[in-house]
XYZ file of C-alpha atoms in Angstrom:
705
model
C 145.402 261.056 89.095
C 148.970 261.878 90.040
C 149.357 263.387 93.488
C 146.763 264.712 95.887
C 143.749 266.638 94.594
C 142.496 270.088 95.401
C 139.429 269.275 97.460
C 137.357 270.617 100.329
C 134.391 270.045 102.601
C 132.101 272.128 104.779
C 131.155 271.863 108.444
C 127.512 271.364 107.468
C 125.407 271.033 104.339
C 123.342 274.119 105.102
C 123.592 277.602 106.564
C 121.094 280.392 107.239
C 121.769 284.079 106.576
C 123.728 285.528 109.479
C 125.211 282.151 110.448
C 128.781 281.096 109.694
C 129.749 278.000 107.721
C 133.369 276.844 107.856
C 135.158 275.285 104.872
C 138.220 273.070 105.029
C 140.485 272.750 102.000
C 143.440 270.579 101.067
C 145.492 272.469 98.473
C 148.650 270.533 97.560
C 150.394 273.463 95.862
C 149.735 276.030 98.598
C 147.593 279.086 97.919
C 144.288 278.651 96.093
C 141.455 280.787 94.758
C 137.889 280.610 96.039
C 134.636 282.207 94.962
C 130.940 281.834 95.739
C 128.723 280.510 92.932
C 125.124 279.525 92.461
C 125.328 275.803 91.894
C 124.761 274.207 88.512
C 125.626 270.870 86.947
C 127.815 272.350 84.215
C 130.765 274.648 84.836
C 129.538 277.078 82.198
C 126.231 277.502 84.035
C 127.719 278.471 87.408
C 126.696 281.982 88.402
C 129.385 283.900 90.355
C 128.097 285.883 93.323
C 130.351 288.490 94.867
C 131.172 287.635 98.468
C 133.699 288.258 101.203
C 135.399 284.891 100.645
C 136.284 285.604 97.014
C 140.018 285.740 96.403
C 143.252 283.908 97.210
C 143.620 281.915 100.437
C 146.606 280.261 102.056
C 146.602 276.510 101.654
C 148.503 273.306 102.165
C 148.044 269.622 101.525
C 146.112 268.025 104.382
C 146.371 264.372 105.402
C 143.631 261.751 105.427
C 144.331 259.844 108.651
C 141.796 257.085 109.259
C 141.385 254.883 112.314
C 139.092 255.108 115.321
C 140.538 255.156 118.819
C 140.012 256.399 122.368
C 141.954 259.125 124.166
C 141.829 260.230 127.804
C 142.119 263.985 128.247
C 143.076 263.695 131.915
C 145.681 261.085 131.040
C 146.434 257.763 132.677
C 149.666 257.578 134.680
C 152.028 254.763 133.813
C 151.721 252.167 136.597
C 154.903 251.126 138.386
C 153.435 247.676 138.999
C 151.106 247.204 136.019
C 147.849 245.316 136.389
C 145.998 245.542 133.086
C 143.103 243.535 131.721
C 140.849 243.676 128.706
C 138.984 241.452 126.265
C 139.810 241.612 122.552
C 138.167 240.177 119.449
C 140.457 240.914 116.488
C 139.043 240.777 112.975
C 142.347 241.022 111.057
C 144.918 239.685 113.536
C 147.530 238.619 110.950
C 147.475 241.912 109.056
C 151.213 242.216 108.494
C 151.482 245.262 110.764
C 151.408 246.182 114.422
C 147.982 246.915 115.903
C 147.767 248.777 119.187
C 145.333 247.575 121.823
C 146.112 249.772 124.813
C 149.105 251.697 126.046
C 151.411 254.681 126.191
C 152.989 254.795 122.735
C 155.272 252.119 121.364
C 157.377 251.777 124.517
C 154.651 250.667 126.940
C 151.567 248.842 125.746
C 149.786 245.836 124.337
C 149.913 245.096 120.616
C 149.194 242.496 118.010
C 152.241 241.944 115.833
C 152.056 241.386 112.087
C 151.393 237.671 112.571
C 148.585 238.304 115.048
C 150.548 237.354 118.159
C 149.963 239.260 121.367
C 152.935 241.375 122.407
C 153.583 243.342 125.565
C 156.190 246.082 125.228
C 157.239 247.520 128.569
C 160.263 249.760 128.927
C 162.540 247.766 126.657
C 161.137 244.386 127.669
C 159.033 242.452 125.158
C 156.853 239.414 125.849
C 155.229 237.703 122.863
C 152.721 234.873 123.065
C 153.647 231.852 121.000
C 150.531 231.678 118.871
C 148.455 234.249 116.974
C 145.152 235.323 118.482
C 142.167 233.713 116.820
C 140.220 235.908 114.405
C 136.626 236.700 115.385
C 137.033 235.044 118.806
C 137.038 236.724 122.195
C 140.284 236.495 124.161
C 140.888 237.731 127.683
C 144.237 239.465 128.066
C 145.911 240.170 131.391
C 149.117 241.846 132.483
C 150.142 241.204 136.097
C 153.074 242.002 138.334
C 154.304 239.124 140.478
C 157.186 240.133 142.667
C 159.853 241.467 140.330
C 158.298 239.823 137.270
C 155.818 241.143 134.712
C 153.500 238.475 133.328
C 151.394 238.445 130.151
C 148.620 235.875 129.715
C 145.832 235.293 127.231
C 142.817 233.014 127.354
C 140.513 232.509 124.368
C 136.856 231.822 125.056
C 136.727 228.923 122.622
C 137.354 225.288 123.397
C 140.309 223.801 121.599
C 142.438 226.962 121.614
C 145.262 226.779 124.120
C 146.009 229.566 126.570
C 149.237 231.503 126.185
C 151.523 233.281 128.632
C 154.982 234.699 129.105
C 156.944 236.694 131.639
C 160.062 238.802 132.069
C 161.850 240.904 134.655
C 159.929 244.053 135.509
C 161.949 247.058 134.286
C 162.204 250.301 136.278
C 159.355 252.773 135.811
C 159.995 255.401 133.152
C 158.995 258.645 134.828
C 159.195 260.520 131.525
C 156.121 258.818 130.066
C 153.358 261.390 129.587
C 150.038 260.207 131.103
C 148.266 261.798 128.131
C 150.133 259.475 125.789
C 147.629 256.777 126.771
C 145.331 255.568 123.982
C 143.154 252.590 123.205
C 143.095 251.012 119.713
C 145.857 253.219 118.267
C 148.974 255.152 119.103
C 149.506 258.770 118.099
C 152.618 259.847 116.225
C 153.030 263.323 114.734
C 149.439 264.043 115.812
C 148.096 261.220 113.619
C 146.737 257.806 114.628
C 148.884 254.844 113.581
C 148.902 251.114 114.350
C 145.094 251.276 114.438
C 143.283 248.161 115.605
C 140.606 246.272 113.689
C 138.204 244.470 116.005
C 136.336 244.736 119.274
C 137.681 245.651 122.695
C 135.773 245.213 125.964
C 136.272 245.885 129.678
C 139.659 247.646 129.711
C 141.062 248.065 133.239
C 144.316 249.637 134.422
C 145.677 249.479 137.961
C 148.975 250.086 139.729
C 149.354 246.990 141.874
C 146.167 246.933 143.932
C 145.326 250.600 143.282
C 142.819 251.023 140.418
C 143.662 253.792 137.944
C 140.794 253.415 135.450
C 137.915 251.061 134.610
C 136.005 252.132 131.515
C 132.391 251.097 131.024
C 131.978 250.560 127.283
C 128.312 249.611 127.740
C 127.093 252.913 129.174
C 125.462 255.489 126.873
C 126.599 254.039 123.532
C 125.212 257.010 121.642
C 127.908 259.248 123.096
C 131.581 259.665 122.143
C 132.361 259.921 125.869
C 133.341 256.681 127.604
C 132.702 256.702 131.331
C 135.501 255.698 133.681
C 134.067 254.106 136.819
C 137.424 254.216 138.552
C 138.233 256.587 141.432
C 139.726 259.380 139.299
C 136.980 259.645 136.633
C 139.434 259.432 133.749
C 136.712 259.500 131.119
C 137.638 258.576 127.577
C 136.809 260.319 124.310
C 136.266 258.384 121.104
C 137.582 259.715 117.822
C 136.364 258.811 114.315
C 133.212 257.230 115.751
C 133.946 253.556 116.317
C 130.843 251.424 116.557
C 129.269 251.218 119.984
C 126.279 249.193 121.108
C 127.919 245.984 119.847
C 127.915 242.555 121.459
C 130.496 241.817 124.128
C 132.169 238.641 125.427
C 129.123 237.495 127.393
C 126.283 238.397 125.050
C 123.760 235.599 125.544
C 121.919 235.707 122.229
C 118.608 236.671 123.834
C 118.569 240.297 122.687
C 118.580 241.992 119.322
C 120.192 245.222 120.437
C 121.886 247.069 123.273
C 118.803 248.823 124.621
C 117.291 245.435 125.458
C 120.288 244.225 127.481
C 122.907 246.966 127.963
C 125.335 244.815 129.941
C 125.626 242.365 127.055
C 126.930 245.157 124.851
C 130.049 246.212 126.736
C 132.318 246.346 123.691
C 133.394 248.864 121.078
C 134.238 247.900 117.486
C 137.223 249.836 116.150
C 138.227 250.014 112.490
C 141.474 251.154 110.916
C 139.483 252.892 108.161
C 136.939 254.711 110.337
C 136.803 258.422 109.480
C 134.079 260.834 110.561
C 136.146 264.018 110.902
C 139.180 264.619 108.725
C 140.176 267.320 111.201
C 141.541 269.748 108.634
C 141.938 273.327 109.855
C 139.364 275.835 108.702
C 140.467 277.609 105.533
C 137.769 280.285 105.638
C 134.188 280.811 106.786
C 131.227 282.124 104.835
C 128.300 284.063 106.297
C 125.397 284.521 103.864
C 124.019 288.056 103.740
C 120.388 288.556 104.689
C 119.318 289.072 101.070
C 120.888 285.887 99.662
C 118.002 283.715 98.437
C 117.483 280.202 99.762
C 119.098 278.084 97.053
C 121.874 275.661 96.148
C 125.340 277.187 96.170
C 128.952 276.145 95.970
C 132.414 277.350 96.792
C 134.473 277.033 93.628
C 138.116 276.291 94.386
C 140.882 276.691 91.827
C 144.594 275.955 91.846
C 146.413 275.681 88.547
C 144.472 273.267 86.384
C 142.683 271.741 89.388
C 139.145 272.700 90.322
C 136.555 271.652 92.900
C 133.116 272.991 93.766
C 132.049 272.254 97.343
C 128.236 272.262 97.514
C 126.035 273.665 100.261
C 122.541 275.063 100.699
C 121.373 278.397 102.055
C 118.247 278.197 104.183
C 115.616 280.935 104.169
C 116.249 283.808 106.535
C 114.093 283.529 109.686
C 112.218 286.735 108.867
C 111.907 286.126 105.123
C 108.572 285.644 103.400
C 108.389 281.882 102.733
C 108.177 280.701 99.163
C 105.091 278.668 98.249
C 107.227 275.538 97.733
C 109.932 273.927 99.859
C 112.441 271.581 98.258
C 113.425 268.922 100.802
C 117.066 268.068 100.114
C 117.690 264.383 100.994
C 120.974 265.127 102.727
C 120.908 261.900 104.771
C 120.801 259.961 101.505
C 123.646 262.044 100.067
C 125.746 261.046 103.064
C 124.870 257.366 102.859
C 126.042 257.197 99.239
C 129.049 259.495 99.629
C 132.274 257.804 98.441
C 130.415 254.599 97.512
C 132.278 251.910 95.636
C 130.321 248.801 96.623
C 129.117 248.404 93.054
C 132.691 248.114 91.745
C 132.618 244.371 92.451
C 129.355 243.804 90.583
C 130.164 241.166 87.938
C 127.695 242.808 85.570
C 129.406 246.226 85.553
C 130.500 246.020 81.937
C 127.151 244.639 80.788
C 125.278 247.473 82.540
C 127.652 250.378 81.921
C 128.888 249.309 78.477
C 132.523 249.615 79.521
C 134.903 247.969 82.014
C 135.319 249.396 85.483
C 138.726 250.960 84.851
C 137.283 252.914 81.950
C 134.391 254.461 83.879
C 135.717 255.180 87.380
C 137.086 258.715 87.691
C 140.614 259.406 88.988
C 139.197 261.239 92.019
C 137.319 258.062 92.968
C 140.524 256.037 92.748
C 142.163 258.607 95.005
C 139.338 258.146 97.505
C 139.895 254.397 97.381
C 143.605 254.852 98.144
C 142.719 257.224 101.001
C 140.371 254.580 102.503
C 137.302 256.785 102.154
C 134.259 254.518 102.226
C 130.496 254.832 102.315
C 127.704 253.326 104.365
C 127.284 250.868 101.473
C 130.795 249.484 101.755
C 132.638 247.057 103.965
C 135.461 248.017 106.282
C 138.855 246.459 105.672
C 137.981 243.758 108.191
C 134.829 242.698 106.331
C 132.289 244.342 108.633
C 129.710 246.742 107.214
C 130.279 250.486 107.570
C 127.398 251.821 109.687
C 128.443 255.498 109.855
C 128.680 258.335 107.351
C 129.902 261.861 107.985
C 129.976 265.135 106.118
C 133.269 266.300 107.678
C 135.523 264.620 105.148
C 135.986 264.751 101.378
C 132.861 263.470 99.607
C 134.155 262.938 96.103
C 130.902 261.919 94.409
C 128.744 264.521 96.156
C 129.291 267.055 93.420
C 126.759 268.740 91.164
C 128.522 267.598 87.978
C 128.934 263.968 89.064
C 127.502 261.314 86.754
C 127.192 257.862 88.245
C 129.434 255.625 86.108
C 127.222 252.548 86.392
C 123.951 254.392 85.829
C 125.365 256.678 83.143
C 123.533 259.668 84.528
C 123.088 261.970 87.534
C 122.308 260.463 90.928
C 121.622 262.001 94.356
C 122.992 265.591 94.453
C 123.538 265.844 90.688
C 120.012 264.656 90.005
C 118.531 267.110 92.493
C 120.538 270.032 91.140
C 119.064 269.190 87.733
C 115.605 269.452 89.337
C 116.525 272.782 90.929
C 117.753 274.057 87.559
C 114.399 273.087 86.065
C 112.542 274.886 88.857
C 114.603 277.993 88.124
C 113.761 277.738 84.429
C 110.032 277.656 85.183
C 110.232 280.704 87.440
C 108.906 278.710 90.394
C 109.812 280.274 93.738
C 111.123 277.774 96.290
C 113.038 277.536 99.552
C 115.467 274.813 100.504
C 115.278 272.634 103.619
C 117.635 269.720 104.272
C 117.005 266.424 106.034
C 119.304 267.609 108.811
C 117.205 270.721 109.419
C 113.911 268.843 109.316
C 115.302 266.261 111.744
C 116.251 269.040 114.167
C 113.201 271.283 113.849
C 110.383 268.885 113.064
C 107.121 269.783 111.366
C 107.487 273.474 112.263
C 110.065 273.695 109.471
C 107.398 272.652 106.935
C 104.327 274.481 108.176
C 105.021 277.775 106.356
C 104.841 276.075 102.947
C 101.846 275.329 100.781
C 103.694 272.369 99.283
C 106.846 270.351 99.911
C 108.757 268.539 97.175
C 111.153 265.627 97.718
C 114.423 264.891 95.993
C 114.893 262.013 93.580
C 116.175 259.394 96.036
C 115.020 260.109 99.630
C 115.966 256.655 100.892
C 117.326 257.449 104.365
C 115.050 259.076 106.935
C 115.123 259.418 110.681
C 112.145 258.896 112.962
C 111.960 262.648 113.574
C 111.945 263.339 109.837
C 109.319 260.669 109.169
C 107.182 262.101 111.987
C 107.494 265.618 110.582
C 106.417 264.706 107.048
C 103.513 262.601 108.351
C 102.379 265.451 110.599
C 102.636 267.938 107.739
C 100.502 265.845 105.387
C 98.123 264.832 108.182
C 97.654 268.491 109.041
C 96.605 269.417 105.528
C 99.986 269.862 103.846
C 100.630 268.920 100.224
C 103.547 266.639 99.387
C 105.010 266.248 95.895
C 107.035 263.045 95.933
C 109.310 262.656 92.919
C 111.662 259.837 93.845
C 112.178 256.121 94.162
C 113.234 253.792 96.987
C 111.732 256.334 99.341
C 111.722 256.372 103.138
C 113.367 252.968 103.208
C 116.161 252.795 105.805
C 116.003 253.801 109.455
C 118.598 256.528 109.957
C 119.828 258.049 113.215
C 121.854 261.140 114.031
C 124.317 261.203 116.906
C 123.215 263.936 119.313
C 126.767 264.949 120.246
C 128.131 264.457 116.727
C 125.310 265.671 114.456
C 127.583 265.549 111.415
C 127.473 261.733 111.657
C 124.538 259.526 110.670
C 124.131 255.860 111.590
C 122.535 253.108 109.507
C 122.327 249.576 110.866
C 121.208 247.450 107.938
C 119.367 244.762 109.856
C 119.149 241.211 108.601
C 116.731 241.183 105.648
C 115.743 243.261 102.667
C 117.492 244.851 99.731
C 120.577 245.637 101.784
C 124.285 245.924 100.890
C 125.434 244.110 104.041
C 123.884 242.476 107.087
C 124.191 243.606 110.674
C 125.953 241.042 112.876
C 123.790 238.917 115.169
C 122.410 240.911 118.082
C 123.408 244.274 116.611
C 120.191 245.411 114.993
C 119.598 248.485 117.161
C 121.042 251.917 116.469
C 123.764 252.941 118.911
C 122.687 256.570 118.601
C 119.106 256.042 119.770
C 118.510 252.412 120.761
C 115.722 252.101 118.178
C 115.576 249.132 115.795
C 117.544 249.716 112.612
C 117.108 248.211 109.172
C 114.071 248.838 106.984
C 111.174 251.007 108.117
C 108.965 248.247 106.779
C 110.054 245.893 109.539
C 108.796 248.445 112.062
C 105.351 248.480 110.486
C 106.024 251.859 108.945
C 106.597 251.260 105.262
C 106.662 254.287 102.969
C 103.435 252.978 101.442
C 101.499 254.243 104.473
C 102.578 257.835 103.872
C 103.309 258.139 100.166
C 100.898 255.528 98.850
C 103.887 253.839 97.208
C 107.017 252.089 98.415
C 110.062 250.271 97.124
C 109.167 247.733 94.438
C 112.044 247.013 92.064
C 115.546 247.945 90.951
C 116.330 248.011 87.243
C 119.580 248.693 85.428
C 117.883 248.348 82.048
C 116.215 250.950 79.869
C 113.666 253.033 81.748
C 110.002 252.534 80.898
C 107.089 254.897 80.192
C 104.095 255.109 82.497
C 100.755 254.237 80.902
C 97.731 256.093 82.226
C 95.167 254.033 84.119
C 91.435 254.596 83.767
C 91.280 256.602 86.981
C 93.563 259.275 85.498
C 90.773 260.242 83.085
C 88.419 261.139 85.943
C 87.540 264.854 85.545
C 88.814 265.354 89.091
C 92.342 264.937 87.705
C 91.975 266.907 84.490
C 94.137 269.692 85.916
C 97.016 267.261 86.477
C 97.046 266.047 82.868
C 96.390 269.408 81.238
C 98.410 269.467 78.018
C 99.028 265.711 78.126
C 97.332 264.035 75.196
C 99.108 260.693 74.973
C 98.130 257.589 76.868
C 101.796 256.897 77.623
C 103.666 259.335 79.849
C 107.116 259.320 78.342
C 110.227 261.463 77.931
C 113.916 260.875 77.493
C 115.529 260.474 80.904
C 119.158 261.357 81.360
C 119.269 258.461 83.828
C 118.659 255.132 82.051
C 116.457 256.550 79.322
C 112.853 256.525 80.593
C 110.745 258.137 83.340
C 110.294 254.888 85.291
C 113.803 253.722 85.854
C 116.555 252.576 88.215
C 114.753 252.240 91.566
C 110.983 252.419 91.317
C 108.116 252.180 93.791
C 104.568 250.864 93.622
C 101.330 250.629 95.575
C 100.867 247.638 97.881
C 97.760 247.377 100.046
C 99.383 244.615 102.099
C 102.251 246.965 102.969
C 99.997 249.832 103.976
C 98.907 251.804 100.908
C 95.860 253.672 102.292
C 92.392 253.260 100.829
C 92.395 256.956 99.885
C 95.111 256.276 97.257
C 94.276 256.377 93.541
C 96.482 254.684 90.954
C 96.902 257.016 87.987
C 99.504 255.283 85.830
C 101.541 252.085 85.659
C 104.958 251.217 84.256
C 105.704 247.628 83.250
C 107.956 245.825 80.784
C 111.247 246.178 82.643
C 114.048 243.995 81.290
C 113.932 240.929 83.593
C 117.616 240.241 82.972
C 118.557 243.608 84.503
C 115.748 244.020 87.060
C 115.023 242.473 90.434
C 112.108 242.830 92.812
C 112.827 244.163 96.280
C 114.251 241.102 98.004
C 112.420 241.601 101.284
C 109.431 240.189 99.420
C 111.120 236.911 98.544
C 109.410 234.017 100.303
C 109.915 230.276 100.060
C 106.923 230.132 97.758
C 108.132 232.862 95.432
C 108.014 236.645 95.238
C 105.245 238.818 96.621
C 105.010 242.025 94.625
C 105.456 242.813 90.963
C 108.052 244.256 88.611
C 106.126 247.477 88.065
C 105.712 251.037 89.267
C 102.647 253.215 89.911
C 101.998 256.938 89.869
C 99.680 257.486 92.818
C 97.595 260.229 94.377
C 96.255 260.552 97.905
C 93.404 262.753 99.115
C 93.465 262.668 102.904
C 90.341 263.367 104.911
C 92.074 266.224 106.719
C 92.833 268.041 103.468
C 96.372 266.761 102.938
C 97.454 265.698 99.464
C 100.254 263.443 98.192
C 101.294 263.145 94.565
C 103.767 260.303 94.037
C 105.763 259.792 90.836
C 107.959 257.202 92.503
C 110.935 256.703 90.223
C 114.499 257.925 90.598
C 114.607 258.572 86.840
C 111.462 260.778 86.788
C 113.188 264.082 87.488
C 115.967 263.391 84.972
C 113.267 263.751 82.275
C 112.306 267.304 83.252
C 114.792 269.016 80.931
C 114.136 266.764 77.925
C 113.368 268.847 74.814
C 113.866 272.007 76.828
C 111.126 271.006 79.253
C 108.578 270.413 76.493
C 107.580 266.914 77.569
C 104.780 265.190 79.473
C 106.838 264.491 82.608
C 107.642 268.191 82.920
C 104.035 269.180 82.160
C 102.558 266.880 84.792
C 105.147 267.968 87.366
C 104.518 271.649 86.647
C 100.754 271.127 86.805
C 101.029 269.469 90.216
C 103.321 272.173 91.578
C 101.040 274.891 90.276
C 97.940 273.319 91.823
C 99.592 272.387 95.113
C 101.006 275.882 95.639
C 97.678 277.645 95.113
C 96.228 278.881 98.389
C 93.085 276.818 97.800
C 94.975 273.755 96.602
C 94.172 271.444 93.681
C 90.621 271.195 92.246
C 90.476 267.466 92.842
C 87.219 266.746 94.647
C 86.012 263.251 93.655
C 83.545 263.222 90.781
C 83.183 259.459 90.428
C 83.255 256.479 92.722
C 85.642 254.352 90.677
C 87.774 251.868 92.611
C 91.396 252.588 91.751
C 93.109 251.353 94.864
C 95.198 248.191 94.422
C-alpha cells in the first residue's frame, strides 16, 4: 500500500433506533462518499439503504498517534526551587530516542536520552547521569535545590549498580511556562504525544522548595483513568490511551497475586509508546437509525477514488419492537481481542499451514496497521510486555465482513458471523442482534424476551456479567444454541469509565499468547482474577457441556454420530440426516470440526444432564495440539477430539453445542443443502417453538463422558 488508506471506525459496535452513532473517518484525499448498507461478505451482496448520511462528506487524513501518558487539567506550576521525586522502571532505556518521564515540555523536565541515561533539562541547563538506567530495574530519581544549585540523583534498587548524580547552577524561573504543559510519560507537540516512555513510573511528587505542589497516588482506584493527587491543590491527573494500572510497584513483596489483595504494593503505572485506545479523530458524521430499521448487521460504505472501506456496526431492536424468536449474540469482546492481530506472523509454520510465505498472504492494509503500531490483545508491546487492552475507537483493519484470515484461509470472527447471518437470512429465520457489550451492560433482561439465543463462531472472551446473564437465561428455562469453539475461555473486563476498552490479563498458564508478569494476575478494571475462567472453577463445560479441547491447523474433520443420537428423543434434530457422518465442506479449513474445537470433560464440569451426540477424531497430529492447560508432568489430560453435546436442564433450559469454529462455515455449502445446515436449522426451528423441542427422554442410556 502506498500512502494512507481510506478507513474509519465507530464510537460503538451497536446502536438502537433513535440513538446516535458517531463515525470517524480518515480520508487522505479530502472529501469522500458514504452510504448505509446491509452488511454482507461480498461487495456485490451489499444492500444499499437510503439514509440521511448518504452523500459526500468533508474529509482529511487523520494521524495515528500512539503513546499513553498523563495530563493534569488544572496544570502544575513550574517550581522556582524544584523538588521532584519519582521511581522509574524503564523497559527500553537505550531506545535511540528521548523518552519523557515528567515535565513541562522539552525545556523543563526529566528524560531518558537515546542511550538510556537520565537527563534533567531545566531552563537551558542540562544534567546527564554518567551511566544508562538499568532495564527492568526500579530506580529512584530525585531533583533537589541546594542553595543556588540544582541537583539530579538516581539510585537503583539493585545491588551492584552504582548511584549517579550531577548538579549545575539553578537558572532563573521561566515565568512563561504554561502550568498545563505538564505531562507524565510524554510531551505534547502539535497536540500529539511524542517522546513517549516505555516502562513503569511510581510515586511522582513535585514541590517548590518545601511547599508541595502535587503528590499523585498511582495505587488508588486503578480501574479509573483519573489519578488522584493527594497534595493540597488536588491537581488530579487524567490518563490517556489507557496505560496499564494495577501493576507492581517498587516495594511489591511477592505475597499477592493482584492489586486488590495489596493495593499499596501496586503504586505504579505501566506506560507504552504504542498504547492506543482512542485515535481521537473528529466525528465525520453521525447516524441515527429510524424506528423501522430492522435489528441486523449493517455497514457504512466509504468511497474515495479507487479506495473503499465498509465500517461494520449492528442495529439493536427498538425498545418497543416485537422481539424476534431468536437472538444472535454477537461476540464483540472477541472481535476486539483479535482486532489488528499479527502475533501469528512469527509462527515458523506459517508457510506450511497457509501454503504460501507470509509476505504473499498478508494484505497491504495489515502492513499499514503494523507501521502505524496498531496491535491486538494477542500481541506484545514494543517493550516486550503483553498488550492487555483492546479498544473499538481506532481503526480495526481485520474487523471487516470480507476479511479472510490469511493463516486459516477462511473467514474468522466478524466475517464468519456475517456468513452465519447471511445463512439465517436465506432461511427466512427472524432474528434480533445483541452484542457482548449490551449483554454485559443489561444482564439477563436483554435475553429474556427470546425463545432462543444463538452464539457466534468464536465467543472466547466473556465478562463475569455476560457469563452470569447466559447462565441465568439457561437456568431460567432459556434455550441456547452454541455454534462455536474455544468458548467462554478468557476472563474479560470492561472499564466503567471507558466502556470502549476491554481488559484481558492472560494469567500464567493455559493456551495463552503471553503471560502476565508476576503479581499482575488481577484485572485493573475490576480487581477480579484474570486468565482462564477454568482457573476460577467456572469452565465453559459447566454451562455449555463442552469446553476448549484442541487447536488444529489441519484439515477439518467430520463428526460421527454416537449411539445416543439415534434415541427417538432426538429424531427431530437429525430429521433429513441419513448418514452416520455429519460432514460438509467448510470454508474454514475444510470440515465441520476444525480450527479450535471443544469437547465434554466431566472432570472440568460437564454436567450429568449432558448427552454426547457425535464425536470428531482423526485430526492431523502434526498440525494439532491439545489445550496446554491440560499438560501435566505425566502427560496430557484430555483428548484430541470434539463432541456435539446436548443438555436438558431440570428447569426446562436447553443447550445445543456444536463446538467448533469451523461449524458455521459449512452452512452455505451446496447452497445450504448439507447435514450441518439441516441440523442447525432443525435445532433453531425446535428451540424457537413456543413449546420448545420434543426431546423428553425415551431411554435411560448413559451418554455422559
